[in-house]
mmCIF file of C-alpha atoms in Angstrom:
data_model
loop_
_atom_site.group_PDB
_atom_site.id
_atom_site.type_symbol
_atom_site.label_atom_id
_atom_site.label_comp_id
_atom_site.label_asym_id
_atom_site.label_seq_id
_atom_site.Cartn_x
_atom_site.Cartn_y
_atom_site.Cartn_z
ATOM 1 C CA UNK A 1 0.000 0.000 0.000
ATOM 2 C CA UNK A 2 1.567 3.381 -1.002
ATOM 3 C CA UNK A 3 1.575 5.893 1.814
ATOM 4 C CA UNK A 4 3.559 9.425 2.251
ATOM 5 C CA UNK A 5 6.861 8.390 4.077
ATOM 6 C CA UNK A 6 8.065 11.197 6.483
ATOM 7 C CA UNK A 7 11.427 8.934 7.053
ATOM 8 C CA UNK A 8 12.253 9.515 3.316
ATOM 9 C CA UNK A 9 11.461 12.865 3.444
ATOM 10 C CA UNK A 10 14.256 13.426 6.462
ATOM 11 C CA UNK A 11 16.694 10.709 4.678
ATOM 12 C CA UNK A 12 16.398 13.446 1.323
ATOM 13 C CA UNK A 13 16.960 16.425 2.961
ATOM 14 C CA UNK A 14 19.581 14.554 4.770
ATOM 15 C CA UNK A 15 21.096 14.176 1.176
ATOM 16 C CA UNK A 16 20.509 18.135 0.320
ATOM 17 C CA UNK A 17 21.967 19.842 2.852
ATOM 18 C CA UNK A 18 24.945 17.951 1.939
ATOM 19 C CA UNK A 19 24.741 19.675 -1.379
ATOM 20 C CA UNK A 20 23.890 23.057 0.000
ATOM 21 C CA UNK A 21 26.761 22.973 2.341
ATOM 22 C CA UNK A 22 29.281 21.007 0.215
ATOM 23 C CA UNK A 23 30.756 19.842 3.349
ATOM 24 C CA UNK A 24 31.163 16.114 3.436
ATOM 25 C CA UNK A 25 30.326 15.065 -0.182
ATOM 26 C CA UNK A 26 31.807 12.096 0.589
ATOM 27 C CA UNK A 27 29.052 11.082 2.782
ATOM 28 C CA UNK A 28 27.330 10.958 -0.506
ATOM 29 C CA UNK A 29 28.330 7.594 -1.213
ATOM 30 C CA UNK A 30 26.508 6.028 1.477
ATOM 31 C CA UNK A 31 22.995 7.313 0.511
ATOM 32 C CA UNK A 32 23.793 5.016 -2.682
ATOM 33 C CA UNK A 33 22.727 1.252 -3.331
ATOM 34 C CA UNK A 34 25.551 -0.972 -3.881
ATOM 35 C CA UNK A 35 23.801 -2.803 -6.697
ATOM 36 C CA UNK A 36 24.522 -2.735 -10.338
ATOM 37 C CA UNK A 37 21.168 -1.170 -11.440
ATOM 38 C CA UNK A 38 21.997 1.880 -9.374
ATOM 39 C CA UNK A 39 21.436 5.061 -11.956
ATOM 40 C CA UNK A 40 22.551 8.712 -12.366
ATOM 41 C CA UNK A 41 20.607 10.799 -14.277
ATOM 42 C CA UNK A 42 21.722 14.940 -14.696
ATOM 43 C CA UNK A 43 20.303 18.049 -16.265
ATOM 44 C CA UNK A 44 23.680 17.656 -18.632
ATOM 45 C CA UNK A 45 23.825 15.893 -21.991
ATOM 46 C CA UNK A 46 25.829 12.371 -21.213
ATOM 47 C CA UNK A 47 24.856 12.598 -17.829
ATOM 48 C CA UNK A 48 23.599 8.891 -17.863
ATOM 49 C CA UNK A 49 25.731 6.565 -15.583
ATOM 50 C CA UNK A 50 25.128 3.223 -13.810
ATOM 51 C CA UNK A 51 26.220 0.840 -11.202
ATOM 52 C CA UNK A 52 29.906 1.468 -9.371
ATOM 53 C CA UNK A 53 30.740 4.736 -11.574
ATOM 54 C CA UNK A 54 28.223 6.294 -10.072
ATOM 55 C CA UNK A 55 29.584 5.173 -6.493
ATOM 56 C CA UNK A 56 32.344 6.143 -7.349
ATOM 57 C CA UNK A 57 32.316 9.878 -8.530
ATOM 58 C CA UNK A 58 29.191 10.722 -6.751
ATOM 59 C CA UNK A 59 31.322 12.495 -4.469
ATOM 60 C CA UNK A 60 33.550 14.643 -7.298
ATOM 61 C CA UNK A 61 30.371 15.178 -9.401
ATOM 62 C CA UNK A 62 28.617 17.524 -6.799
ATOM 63 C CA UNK A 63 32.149 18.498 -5.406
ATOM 64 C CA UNK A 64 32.963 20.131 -8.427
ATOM 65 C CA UNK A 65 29.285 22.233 -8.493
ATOM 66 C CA UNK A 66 30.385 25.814 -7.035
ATOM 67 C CA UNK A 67 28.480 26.467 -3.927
ATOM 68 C CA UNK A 68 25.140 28.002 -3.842
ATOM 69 C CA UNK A 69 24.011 31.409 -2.829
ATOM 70 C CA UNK A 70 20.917 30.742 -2.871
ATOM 71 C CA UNK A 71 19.637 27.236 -2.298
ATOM 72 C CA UNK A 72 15.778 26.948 -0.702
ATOM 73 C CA UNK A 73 13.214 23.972 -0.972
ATOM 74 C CA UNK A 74 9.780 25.060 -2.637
ATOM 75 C CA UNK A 75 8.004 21.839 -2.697
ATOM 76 C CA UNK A 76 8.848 18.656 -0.943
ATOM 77 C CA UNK A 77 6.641 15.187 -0.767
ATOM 78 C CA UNK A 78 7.548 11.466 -0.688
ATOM 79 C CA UNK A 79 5.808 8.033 -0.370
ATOM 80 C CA UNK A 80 6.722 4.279 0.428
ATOM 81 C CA UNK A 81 5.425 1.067 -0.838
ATOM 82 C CA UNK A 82 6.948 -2.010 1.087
ATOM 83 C CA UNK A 83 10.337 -1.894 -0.128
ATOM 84 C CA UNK A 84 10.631 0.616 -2.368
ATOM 85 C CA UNK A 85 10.310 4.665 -2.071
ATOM 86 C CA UNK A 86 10.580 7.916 -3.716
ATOM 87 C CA UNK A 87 10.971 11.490 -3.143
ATOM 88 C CA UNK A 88 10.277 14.704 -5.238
ATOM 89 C CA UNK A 89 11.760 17.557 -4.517
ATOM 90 C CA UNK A 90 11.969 21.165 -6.376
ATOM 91 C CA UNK A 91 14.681 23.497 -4.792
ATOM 92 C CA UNK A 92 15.406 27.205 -6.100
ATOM 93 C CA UNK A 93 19.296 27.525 -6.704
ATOM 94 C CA UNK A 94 21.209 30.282 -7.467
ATOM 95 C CA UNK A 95 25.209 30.122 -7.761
ATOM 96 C CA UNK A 96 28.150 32.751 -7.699
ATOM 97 C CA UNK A 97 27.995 34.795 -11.014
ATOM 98 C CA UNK A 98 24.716 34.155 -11.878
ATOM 99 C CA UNK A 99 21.759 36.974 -12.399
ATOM 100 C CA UNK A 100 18.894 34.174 -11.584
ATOM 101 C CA UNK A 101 18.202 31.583 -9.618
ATOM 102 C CA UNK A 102 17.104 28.062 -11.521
ATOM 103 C CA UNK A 103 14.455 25.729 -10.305
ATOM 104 C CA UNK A 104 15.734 22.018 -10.108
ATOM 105 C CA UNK A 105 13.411 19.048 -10.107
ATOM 106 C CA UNK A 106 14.981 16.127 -8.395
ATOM 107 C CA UNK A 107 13.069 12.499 -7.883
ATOM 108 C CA UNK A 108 15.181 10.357 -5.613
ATOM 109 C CA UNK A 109 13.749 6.655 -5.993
ATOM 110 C CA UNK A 110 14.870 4.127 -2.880
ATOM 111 C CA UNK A 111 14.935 0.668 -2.064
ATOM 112 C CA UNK A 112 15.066 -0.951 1.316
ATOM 113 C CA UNK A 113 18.959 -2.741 1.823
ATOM 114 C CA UNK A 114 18.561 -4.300 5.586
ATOM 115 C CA UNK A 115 17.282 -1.432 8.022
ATOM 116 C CA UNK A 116 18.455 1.104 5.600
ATOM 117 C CA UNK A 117 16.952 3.300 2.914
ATOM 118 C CA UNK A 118 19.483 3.262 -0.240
ATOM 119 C CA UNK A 119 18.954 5.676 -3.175
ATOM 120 C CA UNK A 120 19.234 3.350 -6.531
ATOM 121 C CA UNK A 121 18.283 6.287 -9.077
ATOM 122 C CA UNK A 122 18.606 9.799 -8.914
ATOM 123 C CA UNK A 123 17.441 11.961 -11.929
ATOM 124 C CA UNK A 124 17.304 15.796 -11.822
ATOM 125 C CA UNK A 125 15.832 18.185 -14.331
ATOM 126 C CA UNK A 126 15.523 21.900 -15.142
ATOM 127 C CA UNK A 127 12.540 23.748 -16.656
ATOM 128 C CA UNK A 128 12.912 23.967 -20.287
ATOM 129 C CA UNK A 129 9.613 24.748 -22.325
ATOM 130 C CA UNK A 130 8.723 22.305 -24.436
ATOM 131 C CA UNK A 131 8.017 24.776 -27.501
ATOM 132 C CA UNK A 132 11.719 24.776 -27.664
ATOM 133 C CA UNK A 133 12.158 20.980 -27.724
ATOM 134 C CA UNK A 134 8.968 19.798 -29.463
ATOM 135 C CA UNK A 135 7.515 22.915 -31.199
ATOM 136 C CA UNK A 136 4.055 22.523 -29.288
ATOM 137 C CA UNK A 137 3.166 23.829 -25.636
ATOM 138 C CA UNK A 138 1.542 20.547 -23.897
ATOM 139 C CA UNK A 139 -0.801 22.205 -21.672
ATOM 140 C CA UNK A 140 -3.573 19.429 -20.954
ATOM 141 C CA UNK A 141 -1.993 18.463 -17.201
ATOM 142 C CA UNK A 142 -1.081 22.193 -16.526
ATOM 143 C CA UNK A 143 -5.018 23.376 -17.152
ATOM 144 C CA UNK A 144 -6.264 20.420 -14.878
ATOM 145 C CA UNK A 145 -3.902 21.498 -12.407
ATOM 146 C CA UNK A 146 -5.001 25.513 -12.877
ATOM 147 C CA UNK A 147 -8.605 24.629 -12.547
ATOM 148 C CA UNK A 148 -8.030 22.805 -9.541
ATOM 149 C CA UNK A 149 -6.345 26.143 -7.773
ATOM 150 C CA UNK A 150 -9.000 27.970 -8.727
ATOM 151 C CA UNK A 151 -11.446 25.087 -6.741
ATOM 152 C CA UNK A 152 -9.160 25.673 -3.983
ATOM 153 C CA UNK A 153 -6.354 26.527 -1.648
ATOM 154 C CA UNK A 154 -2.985 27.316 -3.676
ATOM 155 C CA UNK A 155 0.052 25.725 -2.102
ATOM 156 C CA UNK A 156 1.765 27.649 1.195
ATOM 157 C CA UNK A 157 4.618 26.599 2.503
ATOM 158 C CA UNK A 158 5.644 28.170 6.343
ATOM 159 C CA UNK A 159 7.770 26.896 9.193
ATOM 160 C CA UNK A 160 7.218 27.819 12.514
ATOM 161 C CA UNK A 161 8.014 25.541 16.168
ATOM 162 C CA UNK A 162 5.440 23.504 17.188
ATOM 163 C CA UNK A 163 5.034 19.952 19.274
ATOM 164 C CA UNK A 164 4.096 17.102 17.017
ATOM 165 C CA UNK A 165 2.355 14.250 18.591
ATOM 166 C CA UNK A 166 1.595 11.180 17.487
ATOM 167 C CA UNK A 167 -0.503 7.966 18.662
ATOM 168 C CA UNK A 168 -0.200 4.482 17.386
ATOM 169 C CA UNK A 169 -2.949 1.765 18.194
ATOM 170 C CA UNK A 170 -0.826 -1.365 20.035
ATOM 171 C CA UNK A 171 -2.046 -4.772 18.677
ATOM 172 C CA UNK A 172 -4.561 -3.427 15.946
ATOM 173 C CA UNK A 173 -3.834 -6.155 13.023
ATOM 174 C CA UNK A 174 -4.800 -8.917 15.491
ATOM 175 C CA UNK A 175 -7.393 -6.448 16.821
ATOM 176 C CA UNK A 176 -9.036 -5.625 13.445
ATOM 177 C CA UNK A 177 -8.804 -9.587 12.544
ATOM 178 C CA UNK A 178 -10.580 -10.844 15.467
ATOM 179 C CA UNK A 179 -13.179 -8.270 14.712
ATOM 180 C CA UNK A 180 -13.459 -7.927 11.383
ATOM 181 C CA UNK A 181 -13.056 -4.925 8.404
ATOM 182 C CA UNK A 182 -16.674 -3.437 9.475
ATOM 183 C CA UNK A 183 -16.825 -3.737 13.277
ATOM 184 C CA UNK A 184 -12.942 -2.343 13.510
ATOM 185 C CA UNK A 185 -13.392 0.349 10.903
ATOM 186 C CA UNK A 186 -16.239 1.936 13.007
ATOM 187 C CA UNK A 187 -14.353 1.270 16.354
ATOM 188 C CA UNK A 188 -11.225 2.990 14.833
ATOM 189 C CA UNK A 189 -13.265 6.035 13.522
ATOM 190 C CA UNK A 190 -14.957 6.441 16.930
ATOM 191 C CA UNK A 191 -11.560 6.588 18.091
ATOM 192 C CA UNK A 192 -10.179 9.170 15.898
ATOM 193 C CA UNK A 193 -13.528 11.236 16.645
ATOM 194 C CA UNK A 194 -12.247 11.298 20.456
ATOM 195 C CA UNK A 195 -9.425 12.249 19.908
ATOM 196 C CA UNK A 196 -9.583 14.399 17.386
ATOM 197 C CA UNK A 197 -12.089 16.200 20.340
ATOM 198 C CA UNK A 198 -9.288 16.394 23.322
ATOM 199 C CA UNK A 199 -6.666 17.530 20.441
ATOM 200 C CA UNK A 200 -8.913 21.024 19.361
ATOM 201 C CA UNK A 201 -10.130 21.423 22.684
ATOM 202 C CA UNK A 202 -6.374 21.809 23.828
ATOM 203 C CA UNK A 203 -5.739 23.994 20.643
ATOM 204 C CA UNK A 204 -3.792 21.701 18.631
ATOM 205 C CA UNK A 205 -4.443 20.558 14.974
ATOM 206 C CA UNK A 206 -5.331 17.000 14.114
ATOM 207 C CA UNK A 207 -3.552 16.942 10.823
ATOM 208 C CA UNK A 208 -4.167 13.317 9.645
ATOM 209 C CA UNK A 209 -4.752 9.867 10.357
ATOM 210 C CA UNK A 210 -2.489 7.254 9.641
ATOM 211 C CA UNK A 211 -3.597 3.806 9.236
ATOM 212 C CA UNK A 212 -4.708 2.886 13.245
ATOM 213 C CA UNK A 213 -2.597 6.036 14.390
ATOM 214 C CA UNK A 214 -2.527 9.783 14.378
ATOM 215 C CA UNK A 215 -0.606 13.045 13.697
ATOM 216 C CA UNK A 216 -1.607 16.235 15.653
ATOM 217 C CA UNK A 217 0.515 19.393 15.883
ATOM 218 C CA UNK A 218 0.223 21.804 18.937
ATOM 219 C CA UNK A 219 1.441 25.542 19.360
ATOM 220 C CA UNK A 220 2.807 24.539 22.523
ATOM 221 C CA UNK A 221 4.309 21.467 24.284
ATOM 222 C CA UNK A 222 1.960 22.656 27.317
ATOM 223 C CA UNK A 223 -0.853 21.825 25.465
ATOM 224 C CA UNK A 224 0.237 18.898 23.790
ATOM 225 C CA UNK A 225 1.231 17.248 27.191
ATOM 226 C CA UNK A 226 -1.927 17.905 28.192
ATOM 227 C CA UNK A 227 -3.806 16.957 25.566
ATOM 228 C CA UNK A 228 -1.772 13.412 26.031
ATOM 229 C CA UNK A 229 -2.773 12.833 29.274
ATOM 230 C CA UNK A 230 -6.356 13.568 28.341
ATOM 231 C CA UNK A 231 -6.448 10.677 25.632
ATOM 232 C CA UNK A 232 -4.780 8.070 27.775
ATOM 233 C CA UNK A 233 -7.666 8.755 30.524
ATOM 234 C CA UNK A 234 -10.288 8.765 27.800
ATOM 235 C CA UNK A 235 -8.860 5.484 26.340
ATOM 236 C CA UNK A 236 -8.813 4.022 30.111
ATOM 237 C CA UNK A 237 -12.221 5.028 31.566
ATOM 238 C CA UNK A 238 -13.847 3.680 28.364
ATOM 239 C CA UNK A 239 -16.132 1.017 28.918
ATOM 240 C CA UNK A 240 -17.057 -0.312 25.380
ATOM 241 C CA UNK A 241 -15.377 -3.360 24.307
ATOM 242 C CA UNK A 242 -13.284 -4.138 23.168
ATOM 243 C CA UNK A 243 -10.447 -1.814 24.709
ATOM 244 C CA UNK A 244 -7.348 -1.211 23.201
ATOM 245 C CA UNK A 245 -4.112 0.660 24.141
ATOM 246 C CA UNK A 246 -2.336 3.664 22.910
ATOM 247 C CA UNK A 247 1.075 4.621 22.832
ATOM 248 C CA UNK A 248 1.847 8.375 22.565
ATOM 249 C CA UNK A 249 5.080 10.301 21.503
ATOM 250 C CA UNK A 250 6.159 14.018 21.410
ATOM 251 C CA UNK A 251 8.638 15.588 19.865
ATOM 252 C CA UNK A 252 9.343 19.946 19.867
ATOM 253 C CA UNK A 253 10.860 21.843 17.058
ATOM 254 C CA UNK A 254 10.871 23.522 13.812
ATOM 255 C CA UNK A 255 8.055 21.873 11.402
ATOM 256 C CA UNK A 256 7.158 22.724 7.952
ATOM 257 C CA UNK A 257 3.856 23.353 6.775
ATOM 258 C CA UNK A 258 2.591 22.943 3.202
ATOM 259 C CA UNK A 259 -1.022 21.903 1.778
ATOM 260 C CA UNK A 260 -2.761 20.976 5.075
ATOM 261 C CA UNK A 261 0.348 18.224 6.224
ATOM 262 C CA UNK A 262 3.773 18.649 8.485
ATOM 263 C CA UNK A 263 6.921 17.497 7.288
ATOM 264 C CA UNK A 264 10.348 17.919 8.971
ATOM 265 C CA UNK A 265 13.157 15.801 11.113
ATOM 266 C CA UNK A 266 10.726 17.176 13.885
ATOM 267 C CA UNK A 267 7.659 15.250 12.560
ATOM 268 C CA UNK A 268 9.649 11.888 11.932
ATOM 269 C CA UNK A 269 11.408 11.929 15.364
ATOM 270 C CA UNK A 270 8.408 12.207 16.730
ATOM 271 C CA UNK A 271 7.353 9.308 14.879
ATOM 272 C CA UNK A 272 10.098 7.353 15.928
ATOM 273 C CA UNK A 273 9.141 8.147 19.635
ATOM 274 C CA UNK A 274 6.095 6.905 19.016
ATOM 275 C CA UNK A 275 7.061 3.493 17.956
ATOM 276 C CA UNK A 276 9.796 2.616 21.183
ATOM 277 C CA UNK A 277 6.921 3.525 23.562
ATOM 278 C CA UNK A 278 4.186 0.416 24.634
ATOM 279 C CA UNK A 279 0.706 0.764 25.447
ATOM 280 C CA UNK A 280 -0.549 3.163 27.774
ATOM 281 C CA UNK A 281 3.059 5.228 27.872
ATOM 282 C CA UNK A 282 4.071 8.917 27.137
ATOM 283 C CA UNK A 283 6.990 9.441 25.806
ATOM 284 C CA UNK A 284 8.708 12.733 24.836
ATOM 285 C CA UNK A 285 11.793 14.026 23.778
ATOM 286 C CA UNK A 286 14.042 16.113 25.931
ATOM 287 C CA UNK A 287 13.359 19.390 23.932
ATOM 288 C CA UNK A 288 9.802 18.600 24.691
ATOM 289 C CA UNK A 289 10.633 18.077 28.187
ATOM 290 C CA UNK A 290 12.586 21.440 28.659
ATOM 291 C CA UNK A 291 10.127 23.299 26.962
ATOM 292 C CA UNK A 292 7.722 23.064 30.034
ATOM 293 C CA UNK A 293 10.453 23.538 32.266
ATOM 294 C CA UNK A 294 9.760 22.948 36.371
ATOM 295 C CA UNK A 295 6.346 23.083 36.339
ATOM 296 C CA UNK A 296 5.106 20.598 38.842
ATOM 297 C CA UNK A 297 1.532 19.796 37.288
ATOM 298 C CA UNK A 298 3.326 16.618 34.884
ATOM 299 C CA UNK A 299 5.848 14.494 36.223
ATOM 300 C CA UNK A 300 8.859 12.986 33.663
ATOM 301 C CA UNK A 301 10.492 9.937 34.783
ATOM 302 C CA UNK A 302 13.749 9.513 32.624
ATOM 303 C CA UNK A 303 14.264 6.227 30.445
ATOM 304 C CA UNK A 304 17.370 4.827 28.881
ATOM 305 C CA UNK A 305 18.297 6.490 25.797
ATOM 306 C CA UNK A 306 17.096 4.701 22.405
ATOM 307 C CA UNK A 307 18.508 4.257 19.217
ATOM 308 C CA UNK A 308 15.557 5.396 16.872
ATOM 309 C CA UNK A 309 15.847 4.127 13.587
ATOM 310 C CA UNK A 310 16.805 6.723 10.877
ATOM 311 C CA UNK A 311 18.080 9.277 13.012
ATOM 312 C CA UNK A 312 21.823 9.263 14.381
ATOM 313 C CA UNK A 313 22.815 8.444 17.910
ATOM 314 C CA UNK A 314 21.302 8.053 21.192
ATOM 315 C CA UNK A 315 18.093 10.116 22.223
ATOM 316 C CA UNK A 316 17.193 11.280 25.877
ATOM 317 C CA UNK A 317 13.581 10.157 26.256
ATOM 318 C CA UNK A 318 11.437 10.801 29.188
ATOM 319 C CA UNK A 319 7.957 9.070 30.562
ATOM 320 C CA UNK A 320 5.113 11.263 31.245
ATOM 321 C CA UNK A 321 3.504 10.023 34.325
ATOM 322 C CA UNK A 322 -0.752 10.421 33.269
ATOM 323 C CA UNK A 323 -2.117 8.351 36.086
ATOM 324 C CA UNK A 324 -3.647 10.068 39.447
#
């Protein structure tokens, strides 16, 4: 099933800021798959290149690109499908002794090697009207696309802090097997209809459901503690059957906003959070924690640091205590 994939959304930008900052291209090499159908494809003519070349001068290739001046994301999105992913990106660059910035259209395409996302073809483009290379403007997608503005909201992109929570449903395969596609899809939607509820009341945004889980974004971690500790009391004093329990993580930083959805190493962390924790449990990240500072109405018990898979290192994660 094909679904928007935050973790290759962090894994690309992981793979851009190396090109913005030209520090480390050889880090390059390890974004690549090691197998023979790996492919290269540039804006230049001859830029076509397979298997260990590309390994190979991945690093030189971008090494030898002059540094940007100007070098900003304008649309970002990517999705997953079992094994295999892509990305699209479209980043305004500008470099030294240049009058204008250009508008480059990358698609990164992955596969899944062990734990590990692995790009296995790269292909970039730049805007070049296709008067000039066919003799005809080929506007039928472009109108469909127009009309659908006019229907509604045109893209806007901002960034701003914000908590991200997320819940996750423990047990819900076995759960929706034992009960079947009709009884669990109206248990799951009640669900989502509480909290949804405890999220607006505490002035946070329930952005999306995900499968059996959630993604909500607050304006403060205040409120999104709070609104945590209301959900795990609703989800305890229910009494219809059959119950089920929720794990909950947090995570506080800089998000990015564009066409209703969050992206950001902020949203996946908080992801990842979500997925160590077991049923019933808070857990947030220490920005989230020192956001709220000493105040003594929530009560953080610190856990071992975790590993959490696509991001580097060990994280500080702490329990939010939510029972009387």
């Amino acid at each position: 099933m094909i679904r928007s994939s935050l973790e290759l959304l962090a894994v690309s930008r992981r793979w851009y800021e190396i090109l913005r900052t030209k520090k480390n291209t050889d880090e390059l090499q390890d974004f690549l798959s090691k197998v023979d159908e790996l492919r290269f494809v540039g804006t230049g003519e001859g830029e076509f290149w397979s298997g260990q070349a590309v390994r190979d001068g991945v690093s030189g290739f971008f090494a030898e690109i002059p540094a940007p001046v100007v070098f900003e994301e304008v649309e970002a999105e990517a999705f997953e499908n079992g094994d295999t992913g892509w990305s699209s990106f479209v980043h305004k660059i500008q470099f030294v002794g240049f009058d204008e910035a250009v508008f480059y259209r990358t698609v990164l395409i992955f596969v899944l090697e062990g734990a590990a996302w692995k790009i296995i073809n790269r292909h970039a483009s730049v805007p070049t009207p296709n008067i000039e290379l066919v003799g005809k403007e080929q506007l039928a997608i472009q109108k469909l696309v127009d009309a659908a503005r006019e229907d509604g909201p045109e893209l806007v992109q901002t960034e701003g802090l914000a908590s991200v929570l997320f819940t996750d449903v423990e047990g819900s395969t076995t759960l929706a097997e034992a009960l079947g596609d009709q009884r669990w899809s109206v248990l799951i939607e009640n669900h989502f209809q509480v909290l949804a509820a405890i999220i607006e009341k505490h002035h946070g945004q329930f952005v999306k459901s995900l499968g059996d889980g959630t993604l909500s974004v607050f304006p403060s971690a205040k409120e999104a503690l709070t609104a945590a500790v209301k959900i795990q009391k609703a989800i305890a004093s229910a009494s219809e059957e059959p119950s089920f329990g929720v794990r909950i993580g947090i995570h506080t930083g800089d998000v990015v906003q564009s066409r209703g959805d969050f992206f950001g190493t902020v949203v996946n962390k908080a992801s990842r959070i979500t997925t160590v924790g077991a049923a019933g449990e808070i857990l947030v990240s220490d920005a989230t924690r020192a956001m709220v500072g000493g105040r003594t109405d929530f009560s953080f018990f610190e856990i071992e640091p975790r590993l959490l898979k696509g991001l580097r290192g060990h994280h500080v994660l702490y329990r939010l205590d939510w029972q009387d």
